mmCIF file of C-alpha atoms in Angstrom:
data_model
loop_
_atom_site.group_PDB
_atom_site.id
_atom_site.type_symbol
_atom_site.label_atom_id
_atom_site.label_comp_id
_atom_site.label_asym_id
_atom_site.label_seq_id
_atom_site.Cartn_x
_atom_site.Cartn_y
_atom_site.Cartn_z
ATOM 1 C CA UNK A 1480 -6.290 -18.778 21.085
ATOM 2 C CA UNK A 1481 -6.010 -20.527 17.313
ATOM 3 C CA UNK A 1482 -5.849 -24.155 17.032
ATOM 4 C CA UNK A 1483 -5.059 -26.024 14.577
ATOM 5 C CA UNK A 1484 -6.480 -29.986 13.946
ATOM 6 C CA UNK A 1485 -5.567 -32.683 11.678
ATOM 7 C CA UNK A 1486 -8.252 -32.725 9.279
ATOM 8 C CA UNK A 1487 -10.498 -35.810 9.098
ATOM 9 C CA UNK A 1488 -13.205 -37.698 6.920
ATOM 10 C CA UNK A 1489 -15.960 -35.530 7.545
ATOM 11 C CA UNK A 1490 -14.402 -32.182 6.766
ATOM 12 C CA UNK A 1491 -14.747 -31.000 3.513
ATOM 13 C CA UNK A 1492 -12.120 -30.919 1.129
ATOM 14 C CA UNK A 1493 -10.822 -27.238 -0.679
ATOM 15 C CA UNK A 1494 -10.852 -26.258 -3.804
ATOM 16 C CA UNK A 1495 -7.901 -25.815 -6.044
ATOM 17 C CA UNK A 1496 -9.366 -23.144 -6.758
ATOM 18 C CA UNK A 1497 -8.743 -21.516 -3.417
ATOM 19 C CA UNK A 1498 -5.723 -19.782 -1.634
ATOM 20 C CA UNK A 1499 -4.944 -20.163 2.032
ATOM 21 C CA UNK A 1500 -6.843 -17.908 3.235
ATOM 22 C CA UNK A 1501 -9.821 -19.607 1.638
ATOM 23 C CA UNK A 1502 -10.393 -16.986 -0.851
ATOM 24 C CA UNK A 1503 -11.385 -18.531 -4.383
ATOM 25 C CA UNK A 1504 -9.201 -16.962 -7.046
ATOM 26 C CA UNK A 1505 -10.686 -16.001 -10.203
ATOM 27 C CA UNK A 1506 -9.913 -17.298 -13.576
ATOM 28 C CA UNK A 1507 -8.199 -15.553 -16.088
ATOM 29 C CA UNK A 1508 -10.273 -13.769 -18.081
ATOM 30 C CA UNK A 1509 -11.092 -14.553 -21.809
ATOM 31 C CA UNK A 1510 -8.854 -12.454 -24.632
ATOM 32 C CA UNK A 1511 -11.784 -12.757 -26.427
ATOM 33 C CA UNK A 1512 -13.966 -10.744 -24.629
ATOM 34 C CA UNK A 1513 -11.918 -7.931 -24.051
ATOM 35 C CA UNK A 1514 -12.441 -4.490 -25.312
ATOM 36 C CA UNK A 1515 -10.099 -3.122 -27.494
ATOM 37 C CA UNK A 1516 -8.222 -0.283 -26.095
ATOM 38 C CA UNK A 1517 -5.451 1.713 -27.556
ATOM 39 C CA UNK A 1518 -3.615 4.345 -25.811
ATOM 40 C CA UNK A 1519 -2.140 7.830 -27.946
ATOM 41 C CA UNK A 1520 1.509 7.905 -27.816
ATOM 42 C CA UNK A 1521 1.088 11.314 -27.082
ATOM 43 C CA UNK A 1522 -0.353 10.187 -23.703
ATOM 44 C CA UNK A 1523 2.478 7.689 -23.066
ATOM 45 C CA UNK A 1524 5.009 10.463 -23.979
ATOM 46 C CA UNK A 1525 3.375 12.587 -21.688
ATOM 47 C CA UNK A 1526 3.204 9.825 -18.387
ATOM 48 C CA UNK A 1527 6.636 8.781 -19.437
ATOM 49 C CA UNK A 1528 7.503 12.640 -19.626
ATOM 50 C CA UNK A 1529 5.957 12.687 -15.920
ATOM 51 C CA UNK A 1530 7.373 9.543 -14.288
ATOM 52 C CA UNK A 1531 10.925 10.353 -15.485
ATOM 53 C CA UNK A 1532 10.699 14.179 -14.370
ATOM 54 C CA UNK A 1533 9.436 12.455 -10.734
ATOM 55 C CA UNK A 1534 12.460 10.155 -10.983
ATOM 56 C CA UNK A 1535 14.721 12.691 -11.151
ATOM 57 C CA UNK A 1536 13.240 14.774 -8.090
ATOM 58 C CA UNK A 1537 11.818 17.043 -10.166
ATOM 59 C CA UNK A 1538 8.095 17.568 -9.449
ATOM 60 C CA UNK A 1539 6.441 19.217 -11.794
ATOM 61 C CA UNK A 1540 4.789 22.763 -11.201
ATOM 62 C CA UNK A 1541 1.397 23.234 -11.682
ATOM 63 C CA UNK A 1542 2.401 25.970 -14.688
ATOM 64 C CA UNK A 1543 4.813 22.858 -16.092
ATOM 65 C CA UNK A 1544 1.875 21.059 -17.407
ATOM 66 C CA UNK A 1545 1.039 22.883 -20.502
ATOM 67 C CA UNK A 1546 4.643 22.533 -21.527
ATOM 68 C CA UNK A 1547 5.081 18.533 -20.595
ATOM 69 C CA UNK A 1548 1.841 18.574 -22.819
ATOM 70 C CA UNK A 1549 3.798 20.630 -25.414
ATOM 71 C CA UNK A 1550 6.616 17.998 -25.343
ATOM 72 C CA UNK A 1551 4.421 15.360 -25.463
ATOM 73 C CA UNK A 1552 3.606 16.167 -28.724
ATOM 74 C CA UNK A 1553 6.545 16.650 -30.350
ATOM 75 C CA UNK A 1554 7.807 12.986 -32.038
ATOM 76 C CA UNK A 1555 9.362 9.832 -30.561
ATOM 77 C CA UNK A 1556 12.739 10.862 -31.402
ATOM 78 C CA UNK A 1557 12.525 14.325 -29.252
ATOM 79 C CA UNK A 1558 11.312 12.569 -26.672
ATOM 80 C CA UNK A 1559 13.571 9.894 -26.764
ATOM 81 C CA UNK A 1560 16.578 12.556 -26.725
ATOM 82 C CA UNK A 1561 14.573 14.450 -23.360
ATOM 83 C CA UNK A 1562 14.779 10.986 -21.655
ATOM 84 C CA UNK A 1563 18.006 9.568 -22.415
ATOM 85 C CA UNK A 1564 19.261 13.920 -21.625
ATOM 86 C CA UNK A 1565 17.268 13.773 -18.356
ATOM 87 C CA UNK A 1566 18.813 9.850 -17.630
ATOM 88 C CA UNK A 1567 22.518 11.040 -18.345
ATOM 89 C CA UNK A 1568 22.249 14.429 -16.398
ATOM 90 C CA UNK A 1569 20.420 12.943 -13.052
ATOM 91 C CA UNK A 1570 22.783 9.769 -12.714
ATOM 92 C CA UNK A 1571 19.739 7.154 -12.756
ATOM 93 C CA UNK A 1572 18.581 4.316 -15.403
ATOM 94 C CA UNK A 1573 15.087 3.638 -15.328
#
């Protein structure tokens, strides 16, 4: 059994800094001190090309990957096309 008492002058007070659960949360960290990472827009075609293919409950074959990779390289404007041709034809907007 859990019970709960009024708190009184000799308990110690919590953080701010602390949930309920009496975790401390961490502060955010600095934007100074974080690497610089930039991602290849082929690789965001190619997880775009992947969640949107997964949207439309259409899982990918293992022998589909060398082709999504294929698309993936082909410019914005293809892949725009694919998408918005994938969006129309499956009835869902993402």
């Amino acid at each position: 059994m859990h019970t709960t008492t009024a708190p009184n002058a000799a308990a110690p007070t919590r953080s701010r800094a602390c949930d309920t659960q009496g975790d401390f949360l961490l502060q955010p960290p600095d934007p100074a001190e974080r690497v610089p990472c930039r991602v290849d827009p082929v690789d965001l075609r190619r997880l775009d090309l992947l969640a949107l293919l997964t949207a439309a409950g259409i899982a990918p074959s293992a022998g589909d990957r060398a082709a999504i990779d294929r698309l993936s390289v082909l410019p914005g404007s293809v892949h725009t096309a694919l998408r918005r041709w994938l969006e129309q034809a499956y009835g869902f907007c993402r």
